Short mmCIF file of C-alpha atoms (C1' of nucleotides) and ligand atoms in Angstrom, two decimals:
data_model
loop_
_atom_site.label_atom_id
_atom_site.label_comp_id
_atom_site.label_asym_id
_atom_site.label_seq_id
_atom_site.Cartn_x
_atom_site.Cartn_y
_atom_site.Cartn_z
CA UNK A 1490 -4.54 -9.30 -7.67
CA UNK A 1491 -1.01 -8.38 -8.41
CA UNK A 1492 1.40 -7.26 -6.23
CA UNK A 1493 2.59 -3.55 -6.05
CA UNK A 1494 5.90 -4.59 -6.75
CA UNK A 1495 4.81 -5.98 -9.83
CA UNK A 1496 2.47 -2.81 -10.92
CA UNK A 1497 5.44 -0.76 -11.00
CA UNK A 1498 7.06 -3.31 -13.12
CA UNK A 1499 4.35 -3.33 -15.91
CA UNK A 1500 3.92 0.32 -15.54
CA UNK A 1501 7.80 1.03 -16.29
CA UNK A 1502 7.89 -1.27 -19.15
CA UNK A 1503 5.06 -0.08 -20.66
CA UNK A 1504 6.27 3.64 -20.50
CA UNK A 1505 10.31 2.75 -21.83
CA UNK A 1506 8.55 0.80 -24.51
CA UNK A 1507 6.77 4.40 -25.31
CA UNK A 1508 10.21 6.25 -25.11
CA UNK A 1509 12.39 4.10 -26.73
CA UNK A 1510 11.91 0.37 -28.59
CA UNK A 1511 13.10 -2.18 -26.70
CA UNK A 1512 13.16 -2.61 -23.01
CA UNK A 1513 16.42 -4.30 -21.84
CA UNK A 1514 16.97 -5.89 -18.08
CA UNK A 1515 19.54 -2.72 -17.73
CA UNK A 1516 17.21 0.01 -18.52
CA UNK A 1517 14.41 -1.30 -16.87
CA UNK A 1518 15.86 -1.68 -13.40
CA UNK A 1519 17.89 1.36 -13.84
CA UNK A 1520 14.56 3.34 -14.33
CA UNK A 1521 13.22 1.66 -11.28
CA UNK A 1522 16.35 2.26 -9.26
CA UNK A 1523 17.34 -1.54 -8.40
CA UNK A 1524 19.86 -4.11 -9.97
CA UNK A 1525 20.25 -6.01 -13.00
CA UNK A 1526 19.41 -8.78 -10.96
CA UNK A 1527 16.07 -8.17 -9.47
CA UNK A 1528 14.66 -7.00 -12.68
CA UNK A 1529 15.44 -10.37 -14.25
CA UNK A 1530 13.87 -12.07 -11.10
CA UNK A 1531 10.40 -10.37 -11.76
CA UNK A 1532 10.32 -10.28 -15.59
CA UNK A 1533 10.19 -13.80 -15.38
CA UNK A 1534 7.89 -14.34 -12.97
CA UNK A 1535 5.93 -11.73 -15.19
CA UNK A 1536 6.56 -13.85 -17.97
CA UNK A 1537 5.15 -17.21 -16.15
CA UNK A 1538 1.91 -15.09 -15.59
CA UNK A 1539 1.96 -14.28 -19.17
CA UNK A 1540 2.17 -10.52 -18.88
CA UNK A 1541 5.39 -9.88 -20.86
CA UNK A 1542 7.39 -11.55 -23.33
CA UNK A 1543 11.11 -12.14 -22.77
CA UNK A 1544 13.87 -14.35 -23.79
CA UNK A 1545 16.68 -13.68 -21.90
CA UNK A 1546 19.61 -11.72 -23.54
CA UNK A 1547 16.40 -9.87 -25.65
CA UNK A 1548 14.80 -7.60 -23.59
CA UNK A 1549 11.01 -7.62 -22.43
CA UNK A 1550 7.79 -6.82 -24.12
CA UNK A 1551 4.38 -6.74 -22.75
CA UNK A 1552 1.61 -9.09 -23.85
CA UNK A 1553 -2.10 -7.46 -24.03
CA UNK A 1554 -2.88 -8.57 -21.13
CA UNK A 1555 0.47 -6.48 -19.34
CA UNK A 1556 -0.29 -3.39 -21.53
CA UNK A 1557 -4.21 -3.54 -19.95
CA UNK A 1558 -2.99 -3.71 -16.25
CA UNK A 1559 -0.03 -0.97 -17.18
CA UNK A 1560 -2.64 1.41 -18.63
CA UNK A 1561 -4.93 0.66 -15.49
CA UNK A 1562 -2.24 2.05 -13.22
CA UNK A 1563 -1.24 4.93 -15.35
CA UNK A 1564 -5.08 5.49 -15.44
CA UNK A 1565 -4.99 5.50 -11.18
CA UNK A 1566 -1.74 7.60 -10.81
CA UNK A 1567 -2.76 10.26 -13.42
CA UNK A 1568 -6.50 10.40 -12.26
CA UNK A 1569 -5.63 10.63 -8.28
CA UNK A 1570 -2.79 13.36 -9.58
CA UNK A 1571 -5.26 15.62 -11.07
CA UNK A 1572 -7.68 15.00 -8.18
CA UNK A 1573 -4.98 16.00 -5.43
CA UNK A 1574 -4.60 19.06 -7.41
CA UNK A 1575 -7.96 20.38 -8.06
CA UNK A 1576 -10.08 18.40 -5.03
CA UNK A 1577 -7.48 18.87 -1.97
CA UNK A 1578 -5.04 21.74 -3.92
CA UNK A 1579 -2.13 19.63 -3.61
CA UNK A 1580 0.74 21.75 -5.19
CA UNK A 1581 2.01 19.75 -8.23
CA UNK A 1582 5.14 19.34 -7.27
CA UNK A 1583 3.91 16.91 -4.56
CA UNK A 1584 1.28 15.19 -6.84
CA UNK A 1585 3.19 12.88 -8.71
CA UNK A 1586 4.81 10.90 -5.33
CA UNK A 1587 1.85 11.11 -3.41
CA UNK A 1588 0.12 9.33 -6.33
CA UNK A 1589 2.76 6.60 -6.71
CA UNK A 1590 1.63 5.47 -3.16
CA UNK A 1591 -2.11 5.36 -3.91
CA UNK A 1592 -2.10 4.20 -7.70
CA UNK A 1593 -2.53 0.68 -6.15
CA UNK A 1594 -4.85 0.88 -3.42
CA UNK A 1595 -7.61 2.48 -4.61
CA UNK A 1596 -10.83 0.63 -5.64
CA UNK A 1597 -12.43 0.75 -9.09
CA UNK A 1598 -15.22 3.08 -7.79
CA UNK A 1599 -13.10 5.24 -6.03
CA UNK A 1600 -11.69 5.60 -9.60
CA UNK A 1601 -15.28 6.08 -11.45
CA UNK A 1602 -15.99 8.73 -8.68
CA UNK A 1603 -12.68 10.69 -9.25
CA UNK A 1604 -13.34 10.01 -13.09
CA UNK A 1605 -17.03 12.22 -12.71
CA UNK A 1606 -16.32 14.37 -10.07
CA UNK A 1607 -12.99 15.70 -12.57
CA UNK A 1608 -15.28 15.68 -15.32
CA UNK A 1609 -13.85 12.90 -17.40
CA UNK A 1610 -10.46 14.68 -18.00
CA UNK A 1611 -8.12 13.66 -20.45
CA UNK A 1612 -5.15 15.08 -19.10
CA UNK A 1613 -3.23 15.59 -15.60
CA UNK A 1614 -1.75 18.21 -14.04
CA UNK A 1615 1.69 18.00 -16.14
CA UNK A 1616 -0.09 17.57 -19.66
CA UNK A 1617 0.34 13.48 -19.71
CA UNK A 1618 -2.57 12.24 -21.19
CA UNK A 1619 -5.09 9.75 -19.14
CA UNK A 1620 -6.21 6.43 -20.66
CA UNK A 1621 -9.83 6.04 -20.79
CA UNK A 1622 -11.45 3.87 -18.67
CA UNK A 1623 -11.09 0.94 -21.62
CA UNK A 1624 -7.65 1.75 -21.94
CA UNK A 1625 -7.35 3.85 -24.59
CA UNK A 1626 -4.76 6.79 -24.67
CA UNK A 1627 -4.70 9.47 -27.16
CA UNK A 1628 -1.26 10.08 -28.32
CA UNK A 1629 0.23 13.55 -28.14
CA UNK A 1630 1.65 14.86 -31.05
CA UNK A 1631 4.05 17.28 -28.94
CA UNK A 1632 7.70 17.63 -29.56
CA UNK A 1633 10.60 18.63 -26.91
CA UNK A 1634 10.91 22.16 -26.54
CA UNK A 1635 14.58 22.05 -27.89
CA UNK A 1636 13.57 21.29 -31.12
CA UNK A 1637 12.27 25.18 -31.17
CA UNK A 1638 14.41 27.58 -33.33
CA UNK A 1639 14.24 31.38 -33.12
CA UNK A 1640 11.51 33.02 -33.54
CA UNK A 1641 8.79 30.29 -32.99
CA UNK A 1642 5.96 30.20 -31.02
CA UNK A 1643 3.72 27.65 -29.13
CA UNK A 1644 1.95 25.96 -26.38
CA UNK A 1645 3.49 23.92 -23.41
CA UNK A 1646 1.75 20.18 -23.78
CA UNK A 1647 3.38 18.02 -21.10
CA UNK A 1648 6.29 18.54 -18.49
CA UNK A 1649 7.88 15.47 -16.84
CA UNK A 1650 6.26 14.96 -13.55
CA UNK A 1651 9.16 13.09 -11.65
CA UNK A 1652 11.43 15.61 -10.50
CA UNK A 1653 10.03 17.80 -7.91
CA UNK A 1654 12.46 20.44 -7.58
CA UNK A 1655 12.25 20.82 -11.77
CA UNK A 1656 8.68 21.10 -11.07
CA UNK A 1657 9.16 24.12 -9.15
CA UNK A 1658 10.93 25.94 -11.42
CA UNK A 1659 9.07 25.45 -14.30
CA UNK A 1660 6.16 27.07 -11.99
CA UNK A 1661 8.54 30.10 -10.85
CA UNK A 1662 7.91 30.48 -14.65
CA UNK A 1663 4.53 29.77 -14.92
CA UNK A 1664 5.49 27.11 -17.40
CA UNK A 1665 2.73 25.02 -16.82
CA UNK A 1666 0.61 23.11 -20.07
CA UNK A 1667 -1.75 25.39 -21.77
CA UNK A 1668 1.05 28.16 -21.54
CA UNK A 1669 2.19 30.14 -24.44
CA UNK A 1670 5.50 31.53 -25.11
CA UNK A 1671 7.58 32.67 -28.30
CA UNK A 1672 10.92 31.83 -28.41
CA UNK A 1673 13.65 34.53 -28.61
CA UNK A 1674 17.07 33.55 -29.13
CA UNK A 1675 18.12 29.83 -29.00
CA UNK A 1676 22.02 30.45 -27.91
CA UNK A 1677 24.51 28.59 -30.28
CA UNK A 1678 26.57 25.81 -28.82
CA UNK A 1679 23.79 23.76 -27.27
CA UNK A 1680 22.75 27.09 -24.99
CA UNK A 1681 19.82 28.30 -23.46
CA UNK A 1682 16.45 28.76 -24.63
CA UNK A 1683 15.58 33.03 -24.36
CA UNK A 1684 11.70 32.56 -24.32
CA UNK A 1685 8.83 35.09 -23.93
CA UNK A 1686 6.20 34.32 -21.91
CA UNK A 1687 2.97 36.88 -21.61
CA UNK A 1688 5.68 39.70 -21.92
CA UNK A 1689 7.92 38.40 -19.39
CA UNK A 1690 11.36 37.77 -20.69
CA UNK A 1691 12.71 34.15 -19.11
CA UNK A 1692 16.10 32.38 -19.57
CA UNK A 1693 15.58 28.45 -19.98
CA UNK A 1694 18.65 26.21 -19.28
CA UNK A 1695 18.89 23.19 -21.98
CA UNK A 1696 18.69 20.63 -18.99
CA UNK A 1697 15.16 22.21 -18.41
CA UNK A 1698 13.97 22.44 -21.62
CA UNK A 1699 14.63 18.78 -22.86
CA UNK A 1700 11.73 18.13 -19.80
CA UNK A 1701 9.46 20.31 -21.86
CA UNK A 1702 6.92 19.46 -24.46
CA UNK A 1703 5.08 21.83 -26.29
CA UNK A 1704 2.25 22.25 -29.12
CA UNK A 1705 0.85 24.20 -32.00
CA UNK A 1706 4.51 25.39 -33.26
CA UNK A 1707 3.83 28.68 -35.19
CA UNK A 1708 6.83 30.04 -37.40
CA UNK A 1709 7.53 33.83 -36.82
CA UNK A 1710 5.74 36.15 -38.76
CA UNK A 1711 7.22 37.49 -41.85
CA UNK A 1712 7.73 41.08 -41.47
CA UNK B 727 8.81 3.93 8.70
CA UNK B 728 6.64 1.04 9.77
CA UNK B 729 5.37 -1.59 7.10
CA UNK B 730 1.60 -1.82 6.60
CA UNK B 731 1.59 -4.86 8.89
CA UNK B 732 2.80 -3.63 12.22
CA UNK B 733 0.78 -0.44 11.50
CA UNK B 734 -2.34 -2.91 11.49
CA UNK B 735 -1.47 -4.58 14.49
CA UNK B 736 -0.51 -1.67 16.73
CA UNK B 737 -4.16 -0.15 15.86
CA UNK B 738 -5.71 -3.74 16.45
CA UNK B 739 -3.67 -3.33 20.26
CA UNK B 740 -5.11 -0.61 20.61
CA UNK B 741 -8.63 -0.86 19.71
CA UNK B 742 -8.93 -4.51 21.38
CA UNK B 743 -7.13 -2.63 24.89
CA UNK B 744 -9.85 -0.13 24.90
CA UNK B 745 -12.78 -2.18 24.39
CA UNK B 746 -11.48 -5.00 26.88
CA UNK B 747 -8.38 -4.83 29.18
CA UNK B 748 -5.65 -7.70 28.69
CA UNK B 749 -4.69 -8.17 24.92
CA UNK B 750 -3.71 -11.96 24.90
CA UNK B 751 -1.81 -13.19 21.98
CA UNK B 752 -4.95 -15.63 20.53
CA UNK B 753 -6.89 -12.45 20.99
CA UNK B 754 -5.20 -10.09 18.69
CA UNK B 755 -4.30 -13.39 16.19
CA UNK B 756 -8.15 -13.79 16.02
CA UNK B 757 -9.07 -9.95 15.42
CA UNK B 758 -6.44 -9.75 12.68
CA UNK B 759 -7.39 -13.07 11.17
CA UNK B 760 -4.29 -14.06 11.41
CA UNK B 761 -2.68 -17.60 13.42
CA UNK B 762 -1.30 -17.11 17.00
CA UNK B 763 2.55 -18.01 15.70
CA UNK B 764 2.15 -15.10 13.52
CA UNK B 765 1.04 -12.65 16.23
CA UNK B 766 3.86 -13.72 18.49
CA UNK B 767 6.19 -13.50 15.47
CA UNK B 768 5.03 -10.07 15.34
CA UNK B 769 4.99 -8.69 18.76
CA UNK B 770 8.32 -9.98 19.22
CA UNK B 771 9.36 -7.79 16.74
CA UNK B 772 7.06 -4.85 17.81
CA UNK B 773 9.11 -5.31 21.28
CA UNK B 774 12.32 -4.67 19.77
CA UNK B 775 11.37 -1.26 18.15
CA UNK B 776 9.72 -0.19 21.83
CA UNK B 777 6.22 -0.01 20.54
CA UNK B 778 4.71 -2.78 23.36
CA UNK B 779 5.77 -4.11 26.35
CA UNK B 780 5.38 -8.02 26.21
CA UNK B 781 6.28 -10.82 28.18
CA UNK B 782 5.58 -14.56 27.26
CA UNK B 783 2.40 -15.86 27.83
CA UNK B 784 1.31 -12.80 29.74
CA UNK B 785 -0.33 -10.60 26.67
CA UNK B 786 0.91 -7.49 24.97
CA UNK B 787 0.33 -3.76 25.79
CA UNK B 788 1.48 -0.64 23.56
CA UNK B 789 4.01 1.74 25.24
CA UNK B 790 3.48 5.60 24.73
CA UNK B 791 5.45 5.64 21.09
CA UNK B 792 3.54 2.76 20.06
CA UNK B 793 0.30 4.28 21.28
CA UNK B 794 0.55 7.46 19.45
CA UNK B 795 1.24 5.71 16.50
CA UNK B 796 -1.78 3.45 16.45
CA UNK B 797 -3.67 6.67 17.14
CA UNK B 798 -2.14 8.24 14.22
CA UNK B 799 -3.53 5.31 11.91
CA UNK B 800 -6.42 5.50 13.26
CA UNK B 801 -6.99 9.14 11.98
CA UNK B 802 -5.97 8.61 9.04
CA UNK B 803 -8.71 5.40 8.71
CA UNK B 804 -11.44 7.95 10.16
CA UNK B 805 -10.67 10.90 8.22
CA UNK B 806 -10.21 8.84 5.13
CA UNK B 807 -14.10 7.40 5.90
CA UNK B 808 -15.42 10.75 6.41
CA UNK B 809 -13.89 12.21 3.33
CA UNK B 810 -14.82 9.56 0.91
CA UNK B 811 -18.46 9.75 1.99
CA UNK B 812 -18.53 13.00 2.18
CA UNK B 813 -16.16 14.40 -0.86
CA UNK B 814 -16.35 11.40 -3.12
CA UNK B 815 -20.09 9.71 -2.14
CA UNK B 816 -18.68 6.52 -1.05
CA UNK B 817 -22.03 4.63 0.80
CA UNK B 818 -21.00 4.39 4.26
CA UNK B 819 -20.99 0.60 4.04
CA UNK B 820 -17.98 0.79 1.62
CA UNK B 821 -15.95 3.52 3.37
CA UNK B 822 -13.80 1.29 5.91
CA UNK B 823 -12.89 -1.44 3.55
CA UNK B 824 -11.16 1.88 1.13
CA UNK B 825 -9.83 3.14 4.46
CA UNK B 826 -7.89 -0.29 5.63
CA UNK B 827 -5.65 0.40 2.54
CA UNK B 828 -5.48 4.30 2.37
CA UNK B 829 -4.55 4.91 5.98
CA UNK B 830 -1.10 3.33 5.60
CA UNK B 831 -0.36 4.87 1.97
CA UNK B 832 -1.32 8.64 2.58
CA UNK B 833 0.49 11.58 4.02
CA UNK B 834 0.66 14.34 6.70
CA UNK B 835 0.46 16.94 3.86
CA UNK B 836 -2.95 14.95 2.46
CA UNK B 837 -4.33 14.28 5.99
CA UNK B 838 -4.04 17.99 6.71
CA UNK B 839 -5.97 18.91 3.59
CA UNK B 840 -8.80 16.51 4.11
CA UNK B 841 -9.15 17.88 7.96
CA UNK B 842 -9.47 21.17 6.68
CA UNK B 843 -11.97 20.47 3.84
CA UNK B 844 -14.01 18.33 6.40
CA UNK B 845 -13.75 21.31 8.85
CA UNK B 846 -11.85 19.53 11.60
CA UNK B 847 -14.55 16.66 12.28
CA UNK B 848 -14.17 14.74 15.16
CA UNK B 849 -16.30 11.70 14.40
CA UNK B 850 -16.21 9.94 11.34
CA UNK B 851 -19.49 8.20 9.49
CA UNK B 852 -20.52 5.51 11.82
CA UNK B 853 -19.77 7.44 14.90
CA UNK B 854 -16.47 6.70 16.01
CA UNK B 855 -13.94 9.62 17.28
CA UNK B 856 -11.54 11.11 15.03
CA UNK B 857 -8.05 11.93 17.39
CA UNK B 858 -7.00 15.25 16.58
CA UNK B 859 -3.75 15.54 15.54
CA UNK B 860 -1.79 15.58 18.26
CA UNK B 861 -3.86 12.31 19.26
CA UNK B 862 -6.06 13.57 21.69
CA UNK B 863 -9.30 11.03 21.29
CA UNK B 864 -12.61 12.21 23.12
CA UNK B 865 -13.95 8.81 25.14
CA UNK B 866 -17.05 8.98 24.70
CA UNK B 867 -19.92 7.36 27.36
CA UNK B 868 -22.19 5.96 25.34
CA UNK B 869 -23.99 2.56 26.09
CA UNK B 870 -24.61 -0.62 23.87
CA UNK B 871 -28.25 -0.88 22.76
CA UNK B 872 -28.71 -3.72 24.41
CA UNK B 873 -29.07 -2.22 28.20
CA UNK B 874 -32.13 0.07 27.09
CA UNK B 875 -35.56 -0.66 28.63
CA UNK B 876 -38.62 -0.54 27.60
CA UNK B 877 -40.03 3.16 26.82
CA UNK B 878 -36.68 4.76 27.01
CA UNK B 879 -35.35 7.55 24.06
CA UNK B 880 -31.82 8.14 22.88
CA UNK B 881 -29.61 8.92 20.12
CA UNK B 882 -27.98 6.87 17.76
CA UNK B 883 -23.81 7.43 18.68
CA UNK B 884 -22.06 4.92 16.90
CA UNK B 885 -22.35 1.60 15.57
CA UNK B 886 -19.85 -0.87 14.39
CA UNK B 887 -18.27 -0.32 10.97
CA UNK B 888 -16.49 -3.50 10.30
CA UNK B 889 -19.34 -5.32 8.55
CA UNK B 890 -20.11 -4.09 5.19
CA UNK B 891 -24.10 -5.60 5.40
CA UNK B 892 -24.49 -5.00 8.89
CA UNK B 893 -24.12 -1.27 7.68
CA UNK B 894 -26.78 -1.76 5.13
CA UNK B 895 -29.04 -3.17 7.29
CA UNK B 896 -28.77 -0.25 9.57
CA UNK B 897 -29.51 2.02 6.93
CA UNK B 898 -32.20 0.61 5.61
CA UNK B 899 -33.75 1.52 8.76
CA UNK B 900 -32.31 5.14 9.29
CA UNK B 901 -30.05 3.76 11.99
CA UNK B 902 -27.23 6.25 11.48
CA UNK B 903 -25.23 8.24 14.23
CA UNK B 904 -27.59 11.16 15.21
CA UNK B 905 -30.58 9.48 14.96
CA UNK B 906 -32.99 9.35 17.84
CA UNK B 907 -35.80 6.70 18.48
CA UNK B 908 -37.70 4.98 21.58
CA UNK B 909 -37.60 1.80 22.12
CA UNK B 910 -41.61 0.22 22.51
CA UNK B 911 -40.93 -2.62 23.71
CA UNK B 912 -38.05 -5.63 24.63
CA UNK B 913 -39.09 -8.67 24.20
CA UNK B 914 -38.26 -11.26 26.96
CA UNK B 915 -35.42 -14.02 26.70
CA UNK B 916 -33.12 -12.39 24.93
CA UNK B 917 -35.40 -11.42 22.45
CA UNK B 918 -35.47 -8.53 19.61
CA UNK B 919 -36.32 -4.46 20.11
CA UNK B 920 -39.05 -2.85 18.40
CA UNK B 921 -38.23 0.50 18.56
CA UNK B 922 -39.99 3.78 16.88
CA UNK B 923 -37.74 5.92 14.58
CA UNK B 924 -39.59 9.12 13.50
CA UNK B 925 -42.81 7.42 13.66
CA UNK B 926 -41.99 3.89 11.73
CA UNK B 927 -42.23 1.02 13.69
CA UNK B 928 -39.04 -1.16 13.44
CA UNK B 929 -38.20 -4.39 14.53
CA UNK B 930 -34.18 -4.90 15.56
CA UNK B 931 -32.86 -7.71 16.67
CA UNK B 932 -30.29 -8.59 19.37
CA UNK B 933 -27.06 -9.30 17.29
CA UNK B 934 -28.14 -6.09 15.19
CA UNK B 935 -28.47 -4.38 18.62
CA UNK B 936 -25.01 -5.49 19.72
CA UNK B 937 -23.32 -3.37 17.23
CA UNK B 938 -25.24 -0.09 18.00
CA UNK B 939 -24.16 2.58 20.94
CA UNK B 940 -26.27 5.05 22.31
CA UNK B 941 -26.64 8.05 24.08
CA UNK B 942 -28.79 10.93 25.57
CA UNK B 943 -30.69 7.93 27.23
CA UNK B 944 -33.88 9.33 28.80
CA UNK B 945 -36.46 7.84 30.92
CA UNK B 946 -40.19 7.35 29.71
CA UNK B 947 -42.06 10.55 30.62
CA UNK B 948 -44.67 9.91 33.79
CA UNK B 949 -48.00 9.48 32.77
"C1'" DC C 636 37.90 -16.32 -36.15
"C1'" DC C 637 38.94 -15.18 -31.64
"C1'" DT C 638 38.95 -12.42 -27.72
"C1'" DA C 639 37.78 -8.56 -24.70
"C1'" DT C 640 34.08 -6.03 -22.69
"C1'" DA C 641 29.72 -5.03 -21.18
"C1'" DA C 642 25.24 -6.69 -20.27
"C1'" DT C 643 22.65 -10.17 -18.31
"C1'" DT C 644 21.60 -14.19 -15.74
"C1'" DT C 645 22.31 -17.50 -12.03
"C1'" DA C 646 23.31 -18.69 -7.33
"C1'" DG C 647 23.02 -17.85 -2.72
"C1'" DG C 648 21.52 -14.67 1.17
"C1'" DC C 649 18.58 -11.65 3.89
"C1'" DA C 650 14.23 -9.41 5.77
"C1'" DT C 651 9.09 -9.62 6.06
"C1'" DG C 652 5.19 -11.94 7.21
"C1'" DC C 653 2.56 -15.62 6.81
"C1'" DC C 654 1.76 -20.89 7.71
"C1'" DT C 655 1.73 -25.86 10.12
"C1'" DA C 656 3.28 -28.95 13.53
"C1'" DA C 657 5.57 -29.84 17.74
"C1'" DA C 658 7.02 -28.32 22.26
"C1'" DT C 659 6.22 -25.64 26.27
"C1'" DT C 660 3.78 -23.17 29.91
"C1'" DA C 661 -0.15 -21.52 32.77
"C1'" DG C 662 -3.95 -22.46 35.04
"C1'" DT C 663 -7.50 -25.51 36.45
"C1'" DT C 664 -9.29 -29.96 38.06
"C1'" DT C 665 -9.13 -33.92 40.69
"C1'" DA D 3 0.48 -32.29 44.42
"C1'" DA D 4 -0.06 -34.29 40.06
"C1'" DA D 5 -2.34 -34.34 35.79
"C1'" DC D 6 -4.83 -32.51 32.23
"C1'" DT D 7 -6.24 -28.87 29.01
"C1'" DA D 8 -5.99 -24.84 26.53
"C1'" DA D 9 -3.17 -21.11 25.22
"C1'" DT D 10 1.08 -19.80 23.64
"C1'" DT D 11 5.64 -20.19 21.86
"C1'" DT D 12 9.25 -22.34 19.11
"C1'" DA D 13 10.93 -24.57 15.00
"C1'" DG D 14 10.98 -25.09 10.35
"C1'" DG D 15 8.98 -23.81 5.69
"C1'" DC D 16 7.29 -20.96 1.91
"C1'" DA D 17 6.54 -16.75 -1.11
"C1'" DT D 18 8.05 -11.89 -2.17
"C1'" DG D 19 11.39 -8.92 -3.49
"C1'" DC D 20 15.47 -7.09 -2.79
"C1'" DC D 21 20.83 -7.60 -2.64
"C1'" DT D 22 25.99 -9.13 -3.92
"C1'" DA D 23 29.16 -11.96 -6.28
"C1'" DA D 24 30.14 -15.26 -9.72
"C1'" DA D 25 29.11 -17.33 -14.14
"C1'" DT D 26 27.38 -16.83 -18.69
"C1'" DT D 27 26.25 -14.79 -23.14
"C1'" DA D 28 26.12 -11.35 -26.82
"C1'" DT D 29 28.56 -8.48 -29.61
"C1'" DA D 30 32.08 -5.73 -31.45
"C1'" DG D 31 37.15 -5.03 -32.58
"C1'" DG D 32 41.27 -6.83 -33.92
MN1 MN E 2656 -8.89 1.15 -12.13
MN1 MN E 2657 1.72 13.47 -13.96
MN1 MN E 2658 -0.94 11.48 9.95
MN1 MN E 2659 -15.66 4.04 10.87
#
DNA sequence: CCTATAATTTAGGCATGCCTAAATTAGTTT
DNA sequence: AAACTAATTTAGGCATGCCTAAATTATAGG
């Protein structure tokens, strides 16, 4: 069994290589909030149990192997998210930290029970999609929200599920995924985001919108 | 916040002071599975934070901090039992093992919710108390198995929930906390109970009978 | 091509928590 | 009272996983 230490590790490689390309020492420890250093320390012994690739100077990569164990944890934090929410009404706001405790502790049939007792969802409580018990994820065609122009309408998808506070205020909205809204006036000079949601007229700041990923983009009617 | 670690061994003080009085060094380094060094290592350290009072070669005792916080552990492990069997269907053999990890990872918020869904239990599925939280533990007076005598009745109370197959044994006779049954007969020198649960005749035998606590003892009825 | 800068790696340290082996102490036996 | 035995403590080591500071390497600009 690995350690937690090195969980997080996989898990945080696996989602900057989803982001971006490559994974560099910088970003990677910079993501986990610890130095240069440390991240260099683990990636190797990573490497030695042949769950990334690295040469140093090039960044890190994870081998099939990595990827499995990554998804297994995203698998454990999303599944235990969406159970705290809907089994014990944990508000989602608190979710996501509660569920970076517990993503490697529980057993495999803790898991499979979660898994039945949710239904077999494909999704947790901030629209991120969770792998299948075999590891397979079904990538989201959603786009940030400040990519909308004027005018357009469409469905919230995902929401980043790190920042608490943010969290909040996207529910003072009711911006949570499955929400519509139509977009009224995207201010000029990289503004905010006028939106309309169920009739109720919101002001989005930019800062909050790039944390919001939405769906089924409808252009306006033409009139 | 205490590690994982000195979490474990401040509930192992406290569990090995109730059942016995004195917790010797070799004691608590056996319970723990764990060498003496390491449990003098750790004391040591447990003596700084003023969580036990400890002198050298006289054994270890928790002080009122270090007390509460063993009880608070232990809630967590009980609640956590209950809820998995209960919430999730974990078999009642599998419950503590999950629990050993979970108690240390889990917080107030998620203990508070799982006390409310459970309706405020106060004993968890092999009998033992839950403390409330404010760490209040009913004692409760029952005996071991092994003092019955022939032709007496009682109640199941609680029975030991360390060993997973012990457990299963149990249940494959009905032997759960609740149940009542008379015991037929002991059998001389040191030998096994046959007892009558609900009618079945069923033989137990004296290590078996170690780990089960009873209650509501009452005489045979004169014939 | 050479050098400056920024990223990365190496080297050395610290805290935890375990271990083995050797030294010490308590308590019992003669 | 001295000696033995069993428990306990001390000393020294190892693995994790983090840190800081110093050395190295890549890369881009002159
Ligand atoms: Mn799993
Ligand atoms: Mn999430
Ligand atoms: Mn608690
Ligand atoms: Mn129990």
């Amino acid at each position: 069994m690995l350690t937690h230490a090195a969980e997080d590790y996989l898990k945080s490689i696996y989602k900057l290589q989803e982001k971006g390309g490559k994974v560099s020492t910088g970003i990677l420890a910079e993501y986990l909030e610890v130095k240069p250093a440390s991240a260099t320390g683990m990636i190797k012994k990573l490497k030695t149990m042949k769950l990334v690739r690295y040469e140093r100077y090039r960044g890190v990569t994870l081998t099939a192997t990595g990827r499995a164990i990554a998804l297994e944890i995203i698998r454990h934090h999303r599944l235990l998210e969406l159970y705290l929410f809907k089994a014990l009404g944990v508000p989602w706001d608190g979710v996501h930290e509660e569920a970076e405790k517990l993503e490697h502790v529980i057993s495999e049939d803790v898991e499979a029970r979660m898994d039945e007792f949710l239904g077999y969802p494909t999704a947790d409580p901030h629209g991120a999609p969770i792998p299948d018990k075999n590891g397979v994820v079904v990538k989201t065609a959603s786009i940030p929200m400040t990519d909308l122009q004027d005018g357009q309408s469409c469905v919230v998808a995902e929401v980043s599920d790190n920042d608490s506070a943010l969290l909040r205020h996207l529910g003072s909205f009711n911006l949570y995924p499955g929400t519509a809204f139509r977009v009224i006036e995207v201010a000029p000079f990289e503004g905010p985001f006028t939106i309309d949601i169920a009739g109720q007229q919101v002001v989005i700041g930019r800062e909050v919108a790039k944390h919001v990923f939405v769906d089924q983009v409808q252009d306006p009617d033409n009139v």
